[in-house]
PDB file of C-alpha atoms in Angstrom:
ATOM      1  CA  UNK A   8       0.581   0.559  27.683  1.00 58.00           C
ATOM      2  CA  UNK A   9      -2.351  -1.832  26.407  1.00 66.00           C
ATOM      3  CA  UNK A  10      -5.409   0.550  26.494  1.00 70.00           C
ATOM      4  CA  UNK A  11      -8.403  -0.944  28.098  1.00 74.00           C
ATOM      5  CA  UNK A  12     -12.088  -0.255  27.146  1.00 75.00           C
ATOM      6  CA  UNK A  13     -14.318   0.626  29.951  1.00 76.00           C
ATOM      7  CA  UNK A  14     -17.621  -1.048  30.211  1.00 70.00           C
ATOM      8  CA  UNK A  15     -19.493  -0.360  26.698  1.00 77.00           C
ATOM      9  CA  UNK A  16     -22.682  -1.309  25.135  1.00 75.00           C
ATOM     10  CA  UNK A  17     -21.700  -3.552  21.746  1.00 77.00           C
ATOM     11  CA  UNK A  18     -22.331  -0.544  19.349  1.00 76.00           C
ATOM     12  CA  UNK A  19     -20.010   1.630  21.528  1.00 83.00           C
ATOM     13  CA  UNK A  20     -17.260  -1.212  21.580  1.00 86.00           C
ATOM     14  CA  UNK A  21     -17.591  -0.894  18.000  1.00 86.00           C
ATOM     15  CA  UNK A  22     -16.855   2.499  17.727  1.00 87.00           C
ATOM     16  CA  UNK A  23     -14.533   2.926  20.497  1.00 89.00           C
ATOM     17  CA  UNK A  24     -11.823   0.215  18.722  1.00 90.00           C
ATOM     18  CA  UNK A  25     -12.428   2.069  15.286  1.00 90.00           C
ATOM     19  CA  UNK A  26     -11.513   5.585  17.318  1.00 92.00           C
ATOM     20  CA  UNK A  27      -8.393   4.349  18.846  1.00 90.00           C
ATOM     21  CA  UNK A  28      -7.014   3.261  15.134  1.00 91.00           C
ATOM     22  CA  UNK A  29      -7.202   6.875  14.534  1.00 91.00           C
ATOM     23  CA  UNK A  30      -5.430   8.063  17.647  1.00 93.00           C
ATOM     24  CA  UNK A  31      -2.876   7.046  19.589  1.00 91.00           C
ATOM     25  CA  UNK A  32      -3.226   7.827  23.032  1.00 91.00           C
ATOM     26  CA  UNK A  33       0.364   6.253  24.084  1.00 89.00           C
ATOM     27  CA  UNK A  34       2.078   9.317  22.189  1.00 91.00           C
ATOM     28  CA  UNK A  35       4.327  10.874  24.946  1.00 92.00           C
ATOM     29  CA  UNK A  36       2.952  14.310  23.950  1.00 95.00           C
ATOM     30  CA  UNK A  37       0.084  16.914  23.901  1.00 96.00           C
ATOM     31  CA  UNK A  38      -1.827  16.111  20.941  1.00 96.00           C
ATOM     32  CA  UNK A  39      -4.809  17.397  18.767  1.00 97.00           C
ATOM     33  CA  UNK A  40      -7.498  14.874  17.239  1.00 97.00           C
ATOM     34  CA  UNK A  41      -9.276  15.192  14.041  1.00 97.00           C
ATOM     35  CA  UNK A  42     -12.764  16.340  14.373  1.00 97.00           C
ATOM     36  CA  UNK A  43     -15.102  14.144  16.399  1.00 96.00           C
ATOM     37  CA  UNK A  44     -18.815  13.218  16.523  1.00 93.00           C
ATOM     38  CA  UNK A  45     -20.678  13.534  19.810  1.00 92.00           C
ATOM     39  CA  UNK A  46     -20.327   9.813  20.135  1.00 90.00           C
ATOM     40  CA  UNK A  47     -16.902  10.025  19.725  1.00 94.00           C
ATOM     41  CA  UNK A  48     -15.926  12.543  21.995  1.00 95.00           C
ATOM     42  CA  UNK A  49     -18.173  10.971  24.771  1.00 92.00           C
ATOM     43  CA  UNK A  50     -16.429   7.558  24.093  1.00 93.00           C
ATOM     44  CA  UNK A  51     -13.213   9.405  24.121  1.00 95.00           C
ATOM     45  CA  UNK A  52     -13.691  10.744  27.473  1.00 94.00           C
ATOM     46  CA  UNK A  53     -14.673   7.266  28.777  1.00 92.00           C
ATOM     47  CA  UNK A  54     -11.432   5.731  27.410  1.00 93.00           C
ATOM     48  CA  UNK A  55      -9.250   8.615  28.926  1.00 93.00           C
ATOM     49  CA  UNK A  56     -11.099   8.281  32.305  1.00 92.00           C
ATOM     50  CA  UNK A  57     -10.464   4.548  32.394  1.00 91.00           C
ATOM     51  CA  UNK A  58      -6.793   4.416  31.374  1.00 90.00           C
ATOM     52  CA  UNK A  59      -5.111   7.727  32.513  1.00 89.00           C
ATOM     53  CA  UNK A  60      -5.669   9.760  35.703  1.00 88.00           C
ATOM     54  CA  UNK A  61      -3.115  12.712  34.643  1.00 91.00           C
ATOM     55  CA  UNK A  62      -4.230  13.119  31.216  1.00 94.00           C
ATOM     56  CA  UNK A  63      -6.943  15.785  30.646  1.00 95.00           C
ATOM     57  CA  UNK A  64      -9.086  16.604  27.731  1.00 96.00           C
ATOM     58  CA  UNK A  65     -10.810  19.609  26.047  1.00 97.00           C
ATOM     59  CA  UNK A  66     -12.914  19.970  22.938  1.00 97.00           C
ATOM     60  CA  UNK A  67     -13.004  22.870  20.608  1.00 96.00           C
ATOM     61  CA  UNK A  68     -14.951  23.097  17.349  1.00 96.00           C
ATOM     62  CA  UNK A  69     -15.008  26.973  16.775  1.00 95.00           C
ATOM     63  CA  UNK A  70     -17.756  28.121  18.819  1.00 94.00           C
ATOM     64  CA  UNK A  71     -19.529  27.087  22.270  1.00 91.00           C
ATOM     65  CA  UNK A  72     -21.855  24.285  21.675  1.00 89.00           C
ATOM     66  CA  UNK A  73     -20.410  22.670  18.329  1.00 93.00           C
ATOM     67  CA  UNK A  74     -21.426  19.347  17.557  1.00 92.00           C
ATOM     68  CA  UNK A  75     -18.088  18.118  15.672  1.00 95.00           C
ATOM     69  CA  UNK A  76     -15.326  19.033  17.812  1.00 97.00           C
ATOM     70  CA  UNK A  77     -11.270  18.129  17.872  1.00 98.00           C
ATOM     71  CA  UNK A  78     -10.356  16.807  21.013  1.00 97.00           C
ATOM     72  CA  UNK A  79      -6.773  18.482  22.716  1.00 97.00           C
ATOM     73  CA  UNK A  80      -5.280  15.545  24.442  1.00 96.00           C
ATOM     74  CA  UNK A  81      -3.155  17.101  27.314  1.00 97.00           C
ATOM     75  CA  UNK A  82      -0.265  15.137  28.881  1.00 95.00           C
ATOM     76  CA  UNK A  83       2.071  17.624  29.906  1.00 95.00           C
ATOM     77  CA  UNK A  84       0.857  21.453  31.423  1.00 92.00           C
ATOM     78  CA  UNK A  85       3.970  23.459  30.330  1.00 93.00           C
ATOM     79  CA  UNK A  86       3.279  24.028  27.001  1.00 93.00           C
ATOM     80  CA  UNK A  87       0.392  24.029  24.603  1.00 94.00           C
ATOM     81  CA  UNK A  88      -0.833  23.537  20.687  1.00 95.00           C
ATOM     82  CA  UNK A  89      -3.365  24.998  18.693  1.00 96.00           C
ATOM     83  CA  UNK A  90      -6.589  22.805  17.725  1.00 97.00           C
ATOM     84  CA  UNK A  91      -5.810  24.496  14.009  1.00 96.00           C
ATOM     85  CA  UNK A  92      -9.593  25.236  13.236  1.00 97.00           C
ATOM     86  CA  UNK A  93     -10.736  27.393  10.622  1.00 97.00           C
ATOM     87  CA  UNK A  94     -13.959  29.274  10.175  1.00 97.00           C
ATOM     88  CA  UNK A  95     -14.971  30.082   6.650  1.00 97.00           C
ATOM     89  CA  UNK A  96     -18.269  32.199   5.568  1.00 96.00           C
ATOM     90  CA  UNK A  97     -19.965  32.508   1.924  1.00 96.00           C
ATOM     91  CA  UNK A  98     -23.208  34.584   1.400  1.00 94.00           C
ATOM     92  CA  UNK A  99     -25.828  33.152  -1.236  1.00 92.00           C
ATOM     93  CA  UNK A 100     -29.239  34.799  -2.717  1.00 88.00           C
ATOM     94  CA  UNK A 101     -31.861  33.274  -0.694  1.00 84.00           C
ATOM     95  CA  UNK A 102     -34.531  34.510  -3.146  1.00 83.00           C
ATOM     96  CA  UNK A 103     -33.067  32.418  -6.064  1.00 86.00           C
ATOM     97  CA  UNK A 104     -31.385  29.451  -4.193  1.00 86.00           C
ATOM     98  CA  UNK A 105     -32.764  27.375  -1.639  1.00 88.00           C
ATOM     99  CA  UNK A 106     -29.733  25.585  -0.250  1.00 89.00           C
ATOM    100  CA  UNK A 107     -29.728  22.823   2.611  1.00 89.00           C
ATOM    101  CA  UNK A 108     -27.145  21.405   5.131  1.00 89.00           C
ATOM    102  CA  UNK A 109     -27.621  18.445   2.868  1.00 88.00           C
ATOM    103  CA  UNK A 110     -26.264  20.488  -0.507  1.00 93.00           C
ATOM    104  CA  UNK A 111     -23.031  21.602   1.444  1.00 94.00           C
ATOM    105  CA  UNK A 112     -22.069  18.563   2.698  1.00 93.00           C
ATOM    106  CA  UNK A 113     -22.817  17.270  -0.832  1.00 93.00           C
ATOM    107  CA  UNK A 114     -20.696  19.655  -2.464  1.00 95.00           C
ATOM    108  CA  UNK A 115     -17.904  19.340   0.193  1.00 95.00           C
ATOM    109  CA  UNK A 116     -17.782  15.471  -0.455  1.00 93.00           C
ATOM    110  CA  UNK A 117     -17.575  15.937  -4.288  1.00 94.00           C
ATOM    111  CA  UNK A 118     -13.865  17.674  -3.312  1.00 96.00           C
ATOM    112  CA  UNK A 119     -12.906  14.485  -2.188  1.00 94.00           C
ATOM    113  CA  UNK A 120     -12.451  15.709   1.284  1.00 94.00           C
ATOM    114  CA  UNK A 121     -12.425  12.987   4.255  1.00 91.00           C
ATOM    115  CA  UNK A 122     -15.096  14.658   6.376  1.00 91.00           C
ATOM    116  CA  UNK A 123     -13.078  13.974   9.856  1.00 94.00           C
ATOM    117  CA  UNK A 124     -11.556  17.278   8.606  1.00 96.00           C
ATOM    118  CA  UNK A 125     -14.807  18.941   8.671  1.00 97.00           C
ATOM    119  CA  UNK A 126     -16.102  20.439  11.926  1.00 97.00           C
ATOM    120  CA  UNK A 127     -20.123  21.839  11.639  1.00 95.00           C
ATOM    121  CA  UNK A 128     -21.516  23.197   8.540  1.00 95.00           C
ATOM    122  CA  UNK A 129     -24.162  25.564   9.515  1.00 93.00           C
ATOM    123  CA  UNK A 130     -26.898  27.573   7.350  1.00 93.00           C
ATOM    124  CA  UNK A 131     -28.106  30.834   8.923  1.00 90.00           C
ATOM    125  CA  UNK A 132     -30.121  33.122   7.040  1.00 88.00           C
ATOM    126  CA  UNK A 133     -28.234  33.911   3.811  1.00 91.00           C
ATOM    127  CA  UNK A 134     -24.922  32.620   5.326  1.00 94.00           C
ATOM    128  CA  UNK A 135     -23.083  29.218   4.879  1.00 95.00           C
ATOM    129  CA  UNK A 136     -20.648  28.613   7.767  1.00 96.00           C
ATOM    130  CA  UNK A 137     -17.976  25.780   7.608  1.00 97.00           C
ATOM    131  CA  UNK A 138     -15.840  24.990  10.384  1.00 97.00           C
ATOM    132  CA  UNK A 139     -12.510  22.952   8.874  1.00 97.00           C
ATOM    133  CA  UNK A 140      -9.082  21.939   9.538  1.00 97.00           C
ATOM    134  CA  UNK A 141      -6.608  25.072   8.938  1.00 96.00           C
ATOM    135  CA  UNK A 142      -5.091  23.069   6.285  1.00 96.00           C
ATOM    136  CA  UNK A 143      -8.178  22.872   4.163  1.00 96.00           C
ATOM    137  CA  UNK A 144      -9.042  26.595   4.004  1.00 96.00           C
ATOM    138  CA  UNK A 145      -7.268  27.939   1.034  1.00 97.00           C
ATOM    139  CA  UNK A 146      -8.575  24.572  -0.878  1.00 97.00           C
ATOM    140  CA  UNK A 147     -11.931  25.334   0.347  1.00 97.00           C
ATOM    141  CA  UNK A 148     -11.861  28.708  -0.580  1.00 97.00           C
ATOM    142  CA  UNK A 149     -10.262  28.040  -4.220  1.00 97.00           C
ATOM    143  CA  UNK A 150     -12.417  24.970  -4.875  1.00 97.00           C
ATOM    144  CA  UNK A 151     -16.092  25.077  -3.246  1.00 97.00           C
ATOM    145  CA  UNK A 152     -17.346  27.926  -5.385  1.00 96.00           C
ATOM    146  CA  UNK A 153     -20.722  26.571  -6.447  1.00 95.00           C
ATOM    147  CA  UNK A 154     -23.328  24.789  -4.094  1.00 95.00           C
ATOM    148  CA  UNK A 155     -26.079  23.414  -6.669  1.00 91.00           C
ATOM    149  CA  UNK A 156     -26.861  26.424  -8.675  1.00 90.00           C
ATOM    150  CA  UNK A 157     -25.570  29.016  -6.370  1.00 92.00           C
ATOM    151  CA  UNK A 158     -22.021  30.585  -6.967  1.00 93.00           C
ATOM    152  CA  UNK A 159     -20.151  31.223  -3.599  1.00 95.00           C
ATOM    153  CA  UNK A 160     -17.473  32.511  -2.180  1.00 96.00           C
ATOM    154  CA  UNK A 161     -16.114  31.682   0.814  1.00 97.00           C
ATOM    155  CA  UNK A 162     -13.933  33.994   3.108  1.00 96.00           C
ATOM    156  CA  UNK A 163     -11.958  33.677   6.183  1.00 96.00           C
ATOM    157  CA  UNK A 164     -13.574  34.664   9.392  1.00 95.00           C
ATOM    158  CA  UNK A 165     -12.459  35.616  12.559  1.00 94.00           C
ATOM    159  CA  UNK A 166     -14.270  32.987  15.214  1.00 92.00           C
ATOM    160  CA  UNK A 167     -15.389  36.393  17.013  1.00 90.00           C
ATOM    161  CA  UNK A 168     -16.995  37.652  14.332  1.00 89.00           C
ATOM    162  CA  UNK A 169     -19.236  34.572  14.238  1.00 88.00           C
ATOM    163  CA  UNK A 170     -22.411  34.450  15.972  1.00 86.00           C
ATOM    164  CA  UNK A 171     -24.192  31.001  15.762  1.00 86.00           C
ATOM    165  CA  UNK A 172     -27.713  31.287  16.292  1.00 80.00           C
ATOM    166  CA  UNK A 173     -29.946  27.914  17.444  1.00 75.00           C
ATOM    167  CA  UNK A 174     -33.526  28.302  17.064  1.00 71.00           C
ATOM    168  CA  UNK A 175     -35.986  26.202  18.854  1.00 71.00           C
ATOM    169  CA  UNK A 176     -39.872  25.695  18.828  1.00 72.00           C
ATOM    170  CA  UNK A 177     -41.657  24.438  21.628  1.00 79.00           C
ATOM    171  CA  UNK A 178     -44.485  22.207  21.537  1.00 76.00           C
ATOM    172  CA  UNK A 179     -46.293  19.603  23.481  1.00 83.00           C
ATOM    173  CA  UNK A 180     -47.086  15.725  22.571  1.00 80.00           C
ATOM    174  CA  UNK A 181     -49.585  13.232  24.188  1.00 82.00           C
ATOM    175  CA  UNK A 182     -48.194   9.676  24.226  1.00 80.00           C
ATOM    176  CA  UNK A 183     -49.398   6.297  25.600  1.00 81.00           C
ATOM    177  CA  UNK A 184     -45.738   5.501  26.691  1.00 85.00           C
ATOM    178  CA  UNK A 185     -42.339   6.648  25.961  1.00 89.00           C
ATOM    179  CA  UNK A 186     -41.219   3.681  23.689  1.00 90.00           C
ATOM    180  CA  UNK A 187     -39.575   5.637  20.711  1.00 91.00           C
ATOM    181  CA  UNK A 188     -41.777   4.565  17.979  1.00 91.00           C
ATOM    182  CA  UNK A 189     -44.686   6.195  19.965  1.00 90.00           C
ATOM    183  CA  UNK A 190     -42.948   9.196  20.521  1.00 91.00           C
ATOM    184  CA  UNK A 191     -41.942   9.593  16.882  1.00 91.00           C
ATOM    185  CA  UNK A 192     -45.270   8.375  15.643  1.00 91.00           C
ATOM    186  CA  UNK A 193     -46.586  11.378  17.570  1.00 90.00           C
ATOM    187  CA  UNK A 194     -43.862  13.900  16.609  1.00 90.00           C
ATOM    188  CA  UNK A 195     -44.345  13.194  12.383  1.00 91.00           C
ATOM    189  CA  UNK A 196     -47.863  12.426  12.780  1.00 91.00           C
ATOM    190  CA  UNK A 197     -47.331   9.212  11.282  1.00 91.00           C
ATOM    191  CA  UNK A 198     -48.873   5.868  11.565  1.00 90.00           C
ATOM    192  CA  UNK A 199     -46.729   3.490  13.628  1.00 84.00           C
ATOM    193  CA  UNK A 200     -46.012   0.964  10.740  1.00 86.00           C
ATOM    194  CA  UNK A 201     -44.473   3.893   8.920  1.00 90.00           C
ATOM    195  CA  UNK A 202     -42.421   4.913  11.846  1.00 91.00           C
ATOM    196  CA  UNK A 203     -41.185   1.067  12.299  1.00 89.00           C
ATOM    197  CA  UNK A 204     -40.293   1.538   8.669  1.00 91.00           C
ATOM    198  CA  UNK A 205     -38.131   4.456   9.665  1.00 92.00           C
ATOM    199  CA  UNK A 206     -36.465   2.715  12.215  1.00 92.00           C
ATOM    200  CA  UNK A 207     -35.577  -0.276   9.770  1.00 91.00           C
ATOM    201  CA  UNK A 208     -34.338   2.272   7.275  1.00 91.00           C
ATOM    202  CA  UNK A 209     -31.919   3.846   9.682  1.00 90.00           C
ATOM    203  CA  UNK A 210     -33.486   7.178   9.870  1.00 91.00           C
ATOM    204  CA  UNK A 211     -33.811   7.415  13.546  1.00 92.00           C
ATOM    205  CA  UNK A 212     -30.921   8.645  15.680  1.00 91.00           C
ATOM    206  CA  UNK A 213     -31.227   8.926  19.815  1.00 89.00           C
ATOM    207  CA  UNK A 214     -28.428  11.168  21.306  1.00 87.00           C
ATOM    208  CA  UNK A 215     -26.478  10.717  17.834  1.00 84.00           C
ATOM    209  CA  UNK A 216     -26.846   6.525  17.782  1.00 85.00           C
ATOM    210  CA  UNK A 217     -28.496   5.000  15.239  1.00 87.00           C
ATOM    211  CA  UNK A 218     -31.450   2.934  16.910  1.00 90.00           C
ATOM    212  CA  UNK A 219     -33.022   0.107  15.150  1.00 89.00           C
ATOM    213  CA  UNK A 220     -35.356  -1.242  17.887  1.00 89.00           C
ATOM    214  CA  UNK A 221     -38.649   0.616  17.868  1.00 88.00           C
ATOM    215  CA  UNK A 222     -39.260  -0.364  21.405  1.00 90.00           C
ATOM    216  CA  UNK A 223     -36.340   1.911  22.926  1.00 91.00           C
ATOM    217  CA  UNK A 224     -37.582   3.937  25.921  1.00 91.00           C
ATOM    218  CA  UNK A 225     -36.879   7.447  25.662  1.00 90.00           C
ATOM    219  CA  UNK A 226     -36.178   9.793  28.729  1.00 89.00           C
ATOM    220  CA  UNK A 227     -36.040  13.375  29.629  1.00 87.00           C
ATOM    221  CA  UNK A 228     -33.123  15.376  27.744  1.00 86.00           C
ATOM    222  CA  UNK A 229     -32.853  12.952  24.613  1.00 89.00           C
ATOM    223  CA  UNK A 230     -32.131  14.172  21.471  1.00 88.00           C
ATOM    224  CA  UNK A 231     -33.947  12.738  18.784  1.00 90.00           C
ATOM    225  CA  UNK A 232     -32.748  12.852  15.047  1.00 90.00           C
ATOM    226  CA  UNK A 233     -34.997  11.998  12.520  1.00 90.00           C
ATOM    227  CA  UNK A 234     -34.294  12.100   8.724  1.00 86.00           C
ATOM    228  CA  UNK A 235     -36.323  14.611   6.808  1.00 81.00           C
ATOM    229  CA  UNK A 236     -38.056  16.109   9.891  1.00 86.00           C
ATOM    230  CA  UNK A 237     -35.228  17.376  11.858  1.00 84.00           C
ATOM    231  CA  UNK A 238     -33.906  17.067  15.772  1.00 85.00           C
ATOM    232  CA  UNK A 239     -36.286  17.133  18.522  1.00 88.00           C
ATOM    233  CA  UNK A 240     -35.275  17.638  22.134  1.00 88.00           C
ATOM    234  CA  UNK A 241     -37.468  15.794  25.053  1.00 87.00           C
ATOM    235  CA  UNK A 242     -37.146  18.967  27.199  1.00 84.00           C
ATOM    236  CA  UNK A 243     -39.410  17.691  30.064  1.00 81.00           C
ATOM    237  CA  UNK A 244     -41.860  14.567  30.606  1.00 80.00           C
ATOM    238  CA  UNK A 245     -44.831  14.707  32.729  1.00 81.00           C
ATOM    239  CA  UNK A 246     -46.943  11.998  33.694  1.00 73.00           C
ATOM    240  CA  UNK A 247     -51.159  12.233  33.766  1.00 71.00           C
ATOM    241  CA  UNK A 248     -51.913  10.365  37.061  1.00 67.00           C
ATOM    242  CA  UNK A 249     -55.518   9.621  35.907  1.00 69.00           C
ATOM    243  CA  UNK A 250     -54.555   7.836  32.397  1.00 67.00           C
ATOM    244  CA  UNK A 251     -50.960   7.330  33.229  1.00 67.00           C
ATOM    245  CA  UNK A 252     -50.467   9.184  29.568  1.00 68.00           C
ATOM    246  CA  UNK A 253     -47.268  11.257  28.922  1.00 66.00           C
TER     247      UNK A 253
END
């Protein structure tokens, strides 16, 4: 069966074609993919729904609400297969070491690991939590022993022993319009010219897609990722009827 792509935006078309090079949907069996980004998960759902009526998808990344997750492609209900995901955790001394997500990612990359075999990496208090392909757990435990100047010792953890906390801070902004550059200028407290440079440098993602067009119109529930500033959700949008500001 030759797969057809649903109606997608140009950037999605490119990603979808790359995704299908890694996943053989024609295989007559149940299968589990590598770790997928949120965008890849969204595209896989669209492709499967467009081409197959009897194939279902399930996703698992180690905990509820994970961003990176493996997909289980289910063609037969009479047998199940494992996601083959492991959870590793290590403690570090926050008094002497200030480790960031980027530091951990860099150390994992330095081991020559293809990142589609790694799920979410979370730093929570003094704990580093890594979700990874089962086949990597022993290698990571043996080789990921130092991050920057911190000595670390990873241990295999049961999923039930890990509690992932999501901390959000609520704040309000007032903007003339919902254009991405105006919203991001308000969030970062930077001039429009400086935020335009951030778009050109591919520092901005909206709903996990890199956005270069500063005129992009944001909407409620959009997830904005701004390099060096963090992530922001447009939880709700209201418009002042007197001055039309948001």
